Amino acid sequence: MSHGCIVENFSNLIALSEHEKNILAHFEKDARAVRRHESLWHFREHTQTLYTLQDGWAYAYKISLMGEMKVVEIFTPGDIIGLRDFTFGRHLTDVRMMTDGTVCAFPYRYILEACQQSRALSAAFFATASRDQALMTERITSLMHCSARMKIAHFIIEMYLRLKHTHPDLGLRFEFPLNQKLMASLLGLTSVHVSRMLGELAQEGMVKKQRRTLEILDYKRLYREAQFDETYIQLDLSHMLEVDSNDDEAPTG
C-alpha cells in the first residue's frame, strides 16, 4: 500500500517495519482539502483531534492582551499539528493554514495505540515532541540575543533543514510562502526591518526571496551569518532504541 508524509517523516528518523508503516498510514486515512486562512482550531477549544499536514504550510499564533497576533510556530508538510497540546485538555494556540493544503484529522488515542504496539514509534513520537520543544527554545534564545540580520539568516537555515528532513532531495530553491508580516511576527521584528534585512542578504549574494519561493545563493556564507548549530535539529534515536543484551536473557534460578 502507499504511505503518506508522516511515514516519510518518521522513516528519516528510524527504520520502520511494514507493520509500523501501516500503523502510521492509519493516521492519514481521512484526508481533506483546506484553504488558505482556514482555521484548524482556536485557542482554548477542547483538544479532540490532531492533524498530520500532508500538503501546504500552517502556523500557530496567539492574540496578545493588546490584540496583536503573535506567530509562535510554523508547520510544513509531514508535521503533526497539535502534538504540543497532547497532555492538555484545551488547545494552547490558534492554528491557521498559511496556504491551501491537505490535512488528516485523527483522534489522540491513535498515538497511544501506536506507542503500545511499537517501541520504535514511541521513540519517534517522543523525539518529534522533543524537537518541537528544542525549536521553540532556540527561537526564544534567538529573539533575546541575536541581531535582526542573524535572526533572519538563522530562520532561513532552520526552515531549509526542516524541509530537507522530509524532502532529502530538496534543492536550494524551495517553496517559502511566509510573507514579511508573518516573519516579522515570528521573529519579533517589524515588516520594514524584515524587508531591509532580506534586501541586504540579497544584495550580498546570499539569498533571493520572491513571492512564494526562496533561493539560498550562498549556503556557507548564510550558515556562518546565522552562526548556526545543528545540534538541536539533528535527531538521533539510536540511544533510545539500544537494547541491553541482558534484557533478553531469561532469569536463572
GROMACS .gro file of C-alpha atoms in nm:
model
  253
    1MET     CA    1   0.000   0.000   0.000
    2SER     CA    2   0.109   0.363  -0.047
    3HIS     CA    3   0.222   0.562   0.254
    4GLY     CA    4   0.179   0.926   0.342
    5CYS     CA    5   0.405   1.205   0.456
    6ILE     CA    6   0.416   1.102   0.821
    7VAL     CA    7   0.570   0.771   0.716
    8GLU     CA    8   0.833   0.957   0.513
    9ASN     CA    9   0.895   1.186   0.809
   10PHE     CA   10   0.944   0.904   1.060
   11SER     CA   11   1.138   0.688   0.813
   12ASN     CA   12   1.401   0.962   0.810
   13LEU     CA   13   1.428   0.923   1.188
   14ILE     CA   14   1.428   0.547   1.226
   15ALA     CA   15   1.396   0.224   1.029
   16LEU     CA   16   1.029   0.124   1.022
   17SER     CA   17   0.885  -0.219   0.959
   18GLU     CA   18   0.599  -0.261   0.713
   19HIS     CA   19   0.368  -0.316   1.009
   20GLU     CA   20   0.475   0.016   1.164
   21LYS     CA   21   0.426   0.193   0.832
   22ASN     CA   22   0.074   0.054   0.814
   23ILE     CA   23   0.002   0.178   1.166
   24LEU     CA   24   0.111   0.529   1.065
   25ALA     CA   25  -0.084   0.513   0.740
   26HIS     CA   26  -0.396   0.487   0.953
   27PHE     CA   27  -0.324   0.842   1.073
   28GLU     CA   28  -0.371   0.972   0.720
   29LYS     CA   29  -0.675   0.781   0.601
   30ASP     CA   30  -0.916   1.076   0.627
   31ALA     CA   31  -0.754   1.345   0.415
   32ARG     CA   32  -0.939   1.666   0.336
   33ALA     CA   33  -0.851   1.978   0.144
   34VAL     CA   34  -0.820   2.303   0.337
   35ARG     CA   35  -0.798   2.658   0.211
   36ARG     CA   36  -0.557   2.938   0.286
   37HIS     CA   37  -0.654   3.125   0.608
   38GLU     CA   38  -0.879   2.837   0.720
   39SER     CA   39  -0.859   2.773   1.095
   40LEU     CA   40  -0.795   2.420   1.217
   41TRP     CA   41  -0.881   2.511   1.576
   42HIS     CA   42  -0.894   2.805   1.814
   43PHE     CA   43  -0.727   2.885   2.144
   44ARG     CA   44  -0.894   2.717   2.444
   45GLU     CA   45  -1.102   2.477   2.229
   46HIS     CA   46  -1.118   2.125   2.369
   47THR     CA   47  -0.841   1.903   2.234
   48GLN     CA   48  -1.016   1.622   2.049
   49THR     CA   49  -0.801   1.565   1.741
   50LEU     CA   50  -0.456   1.622   1.598
   51TYR     CA   51  -0.366   1.670   1.233
   52THR     CA   52  -0.099   1.549   1.000
   53LEU     CA   53  -0.014   1.812   0.742
   54GLN     CA   54   0.009   1.627   0.413
   55ASP     CA   55   0.046   1.933   0.192
   56GLY     CA   56   0.076   2.308   0.245
   57TRP     CA   57   0.202   2.525   0.529
   58ALA     CA   58   0.028   2.632   0.851
   59TYR     CA   59   0.109   2.841   1.156
   60ALA     CA   60   0.017   2.865   1.523
   61TYR     CA   61  -0.042   3.202   1.684
   62LYS     CA   62  -0.175   3.373   1.995
   63ILE     CA   63  -0.352   3.705   2.035
   64SER     CA   64  -0.179   3.931   2.284
   65LEU     CA   65  -0.357   4.134   2.554
   66MET     CA   66  -0.320   4.432   2.319
   67GLY     CA   67  -0.500   4.243   2.042
   68GLU     CA   68  -0.188   4.179   1.833
   69MET     CA   69  -0.130   3.846   1.659
   70LYS     CA   70   0.194   3.676   1.763
   71VAL     CA   71   0.309   3.385   1.544
   72VAL     CA   72   0.472   3.117   1.758
   73GLU     CA   73   0.521   2.815   1.531
   74ILE     CA   74   0.539   2.718   1.163
   75PHE     CA   75   0.423   2.381   1.027
   76THR     CA   76   0.541   2.226   0.700
   77PRO     CA   77   0.441   1.906   0.512
   78GLY     CA   78   0.497   1.596   0.725
   79ASP     CA   79   0.446   1.772   1.058
   80ILE     CA   80   0.200   1.659   1.323
   81ILE     CA   81  -0.002   1.962   1.433
   82GLY     CA   82  -0.116   1.964   1.793
   83LEU     CA   83   0.139   1.729   1.945
   84ARG     CA   84   0.238   2.001   2.192
   85ASP     CA   85  -0.122   2.007   2.321
   86PHE     CA   86  -0.133   1.630   2.374
   87THR     CA   87  -0.143   1.642   2.754
   88PHE     CA   88  -0.371   1.946   2.787
   89GLY     CA   89  -0.747   1.949   2.778
   90ARG     CA   90  -0.760   2.261   2.561
   91HIS     CA   91  -0.555   2.397   2.274
   92LEU     CA   92  -0.280   2.640   2.368
   93THR     CA   93  -0.287   2.841   2.044
   94ASP     CA   94  -0.492   2.911   1.734
   95VAL     CA   95  -0.380   2.726   1.421
   96ARG     CA   96  -0.448   2.855   1.070
   97MET     CA   97  -0.346   2.748   0.723
   98MET     CA   98  -0.085   2.968   0.559
   99THR     CA   99  -0.154   2.817   0.215
  100ASP     CA  100  -0.402   2.583   0.054
  101GLY     CA  101  -0.323   2.229   0.161
  102THR     CA  102  -0.435   1.886   0.274
  103VAL     CA  103  -0.473   1.773   0.635
  104CYS     CA  104  -0.573   1.449   0.803
  105ALA     CA  105  -0.752   1.463   1.138
  106PHE     CA  106  -0.711   1.176   1.382
  107PRO     CA  107  -0.807   1.121   1.748
  108TYR     CA  108  -0.545   1.139   2.023
  109ARG     CA  109  -0.592   0.772   2.106
  110TYR     CA  110  -0.421   0.675   1.778
  111ILE     CA  111  -0.089   0.790   1.924
  112LEU     CA  112  -0.140   0.588   2.242
  113GLU     CA  113  -0.236   0.281   2.040
  114ALA     CA  114   0.068   0.320   1.812
  115CYS     CA  115   0.300   0.353   2.110
  116GLN     CA  116   0.153   0.039   2.267
  117GLN     CA  117   0.224  -0.158   1.951
  118SER     CA  118   0.573  -0.030   1.867
  119ARG     CA  119   0.875   0.081   2.066
  120ALA     CA  120   1.017   0.247   1.755
  121LEU     CA  121   0.704   0.457   1.704
  122SER     CA  122   0.708   0.555   2.072
  123ALA     CA  123   1.064   0.680   2.024
  124ALA     CA  124   0.970   0.867   1.705
  125PHE     CA  125   0.675   1.047   1.866
  126PHE     CA  126   0.884   1.132   2.172
  127ALA     CA  127   1.167   1.261   1.953
  128THR     CA  128   0.928   1.472   1.744
  129ALA     CA  129   0.781   1.635   2.055
  130SER     CA  130   1.133   1.693   2.191
  131ARG     CA  131   1.244   1.853   1.865
  132ASP     CA  132   0.942   2.085   1.871
  133GLN     CA  133   1.042   2.197   2.219
  134ALA     CA  134   1.403   2.245   2.109
  135LEU     CA  135   1.289   2.459   1.814
  136MET     CA  136   1.092   2.679   2.050
  137THR     CA  137   1.384   2.710   2.293
  138GLU     CA  138   1.622   2.803   2.010
  139ARG     CA  139   1.380   3.066   1.881
  140ILE     CA  140   1.343   3.225   2.225
  141THR     CA  141   1.723   3.239   2.255
  142SER     CA  142   1.744   3.399   1.911
  143LEU     CA  143   1.478   3.656   2.000
  144MET     CA  144   1.667   3.761   2.311
  145HIS     CA  145   2.027   3.765   2.191
  146CYS     CA  146   2.056   3.790   1.810
  147SER     CA  147   2.057   4.085   1.573
  148ALA     CA  148   1.777   4.117   1.318
  149ARG     CA  149   2.008   4.007   1.039
  150MET     CA  150   2.119   3.699   1.231
  151LYS     CA  151   1.761   3.610   1.325
  152ILE     CA  152   1.655   3.605   0.961
  153ALA     CA  153   1.961   3.411   0.843
  154HIS     CA  154   1.913   3.160   1.126
  155PHE     CA  155   1.543   3.115   1.049
  156ILE     CA  156   1.607   3.055   0.679
  157ILE     CA  157   1.870   2.789   0.753
  158GLU     CA  158   1.642   2.626   1.010
  159MET     CA  159   1.346   2.607   0.771
  160TYR     CA  160   1.567   2.472   0.493
  161LEU     CA  161   1.699   2.192   0.716
  162ARG     CA  162   1.348   2.110   0.840
  163LEU     CA  163   1.218   2.085   0.484
  164LYS     CA  164   1.519   1.881   0.378
  165HIS     CA  165   1.446   1.632   0.658
  166THR     CA  166   1.117   1.533   0.494
  167HIS     CA  167   1.239   1.600   0.138
  168PRO     CA  168   1.603   1.480   0.119
  169ASP     CA  169   1.630   1.581  -0.248
  170LEU     CA  170   1.528   1.942  -0.177
  171GLY     CA  171   1.732   2.192  -0.373
  172LEU     CA  172   1.844   2.535  -0.260
  173ARG     CA  173   1.540   2.694  -0.427
  174PHE     CA  174   1.223   2.593  -0.243
  175GLU     CA  175   0.870   2.696  -0.152
  176PHE     CA  176   0.871   2.964   0.116
  177PRO     CA  177   0.521   3.115   0.144
  178LEU     CA  178   0.581   3.326   0.457
  179ASN     CA  179   0.513   3.691   0.392
  180GLN     CA  180   0.709   3.963   0.568
  181LYS     CA  181   0.429   4.024   0.819
  182LEU     CA  182   0.433   3.662   0.941
  183MET     CA  183   0.813   3.651   0.952
  184ALA     CA  184   0.820   3.975   1.147
  185SER     CA  185   0.569   3.844   1.400
  186LEU     CA  186   0.758   3.517   1.448
  187LEU     CA  187   1.099   3.682   1.484
  188GLY     CA  188   0.998   3.981   1.696
  189LEU     CA  189   1.074   4.234   1.422
  190THR     CA  190   0.882   4.484   1.210
  191SER     CA  191   0.787   4.415   0.849
  192VAL     CA  192   1.007   4.705   0.741
  193HIS     CA  193   1.305   4.555   0.926
  194VAL     CA  194   1.248   4.214   0.767
  195SER     CA  195   1.231   4.372   0.422
  196ARG     CA  196   1.552   4.566   0.483
  197MET     CA  197   1.747   4.265   0.612
  198LEU     CA  198   1.627   4.040   0.327
  199GLY     CA  199   1.734   4.314   0.088
  200GLU     CA  200   2.081   4.325   0.244
  201LEU     CA  201   2.122   3.947   0.226
  202ALA     CA  202   2.010   3.957  -0.138
  203GLN     CA  203   2.249   4.240  -0.228
  204GLU     CA  204   2.534   4.044  -0.073
  205GLY     CA  205   2.450   3.736  -0.279
  206MET     CA  206   2.327   3.506  -0.003
  207VAL     CA  207   1.952   3.471  -0.069
  208LYS     CA  208   1.689   3.562  -0.325
  209LYS     CA  209   1.330   3.591  -0.197
  210GLN     CA  210   1.042   3.603  -0.441
  211ARG     CA  211   0.670   3.589  -0.368
  212ARG     CA  212   0.635   3.223  -0.268
  213THR     CA  213   0.988   3.091  -0.311
  214LEU     CA  214   1.328   3.146  -0.160
  215GLU     CA  215   1.665   3.056  -0.307
  216ILE     CA  216   1.980   3.022  -0.100
  217LEU     CA  217   2.255   3.151  -0.325
  218ASP     CA  218   2.549   3.102  -0.090
  219TYR     CA  219   2.471   2.840   0.176
  220LYS     CA  220   2.809   2.852   0.351
  221ARG     CA  221   2.805   3.228   0.394
  222LEU     CA  222   2.443   3.229   0.514
  223TYR     CA  223   2.522   2.947   0.758
  224ARG     CA  224   2.813   3.146   0.900
  225GLU     CA  225   2.598   3.459   0.915
  226ALA     CA  226   2.340   3.267   1.120
  227GLN     CA  227   2.609   3.120   1.350
  228PHE     CA  228   2.401   2.806   1.317
  229ASP     CA  229   2.442   2.500   1.538
  230GLU     CA  230   2.259   2.192   1.408
  231THR     CA  231   2.262   2.010   1.742
  232TYR     CA  232   1.901   2.098   1.818
  233ILE     CA  233   1.766   1.996   1.480
  234GLN     CA  234   1.956   1.675   1.402
  235LEU     CA  235   1.768   1.399   1.581
  236ASP     CA  236   1.950   1.080   1.683
  237LEU     CA  237   1.729   0.797   1.813
  238SER     CA  238   1.996   0.527   1.831
  239HIS     CA  239   2.046   0.567   2.207
  240MET     CA  240   1.668   0.541   2.262
  241LEU     CA  241   1.648   0.201   2.097
  242GLU     CA  242   1.958   0.036   2.236
  243VAL     CA  243   1.862  -0.293   2.393
  244ASP     CA  244   2.076  -0.437   2.667
  245SER     CA  245   2.150  -0.793   2.570
  246ASN     CA  246   2.083  -0.888   2.929
  247ASP     CA  247   1.720  -0.780   2.884
  248ASP     CA  248   1.663  -1.071   2.651
  249GLU     CA  249   1.810  -1.330   2.886
  250ALA     CA  250   1.572  -1.537   3.089
  251PRO     CA  251   1.627  -1.514   3.465
  252THR     CA  252   1.811  -1.805   3.613
  253GLY     CA  253   1.732  -1.973   3.942
   0.00000   0.00000   0.00000
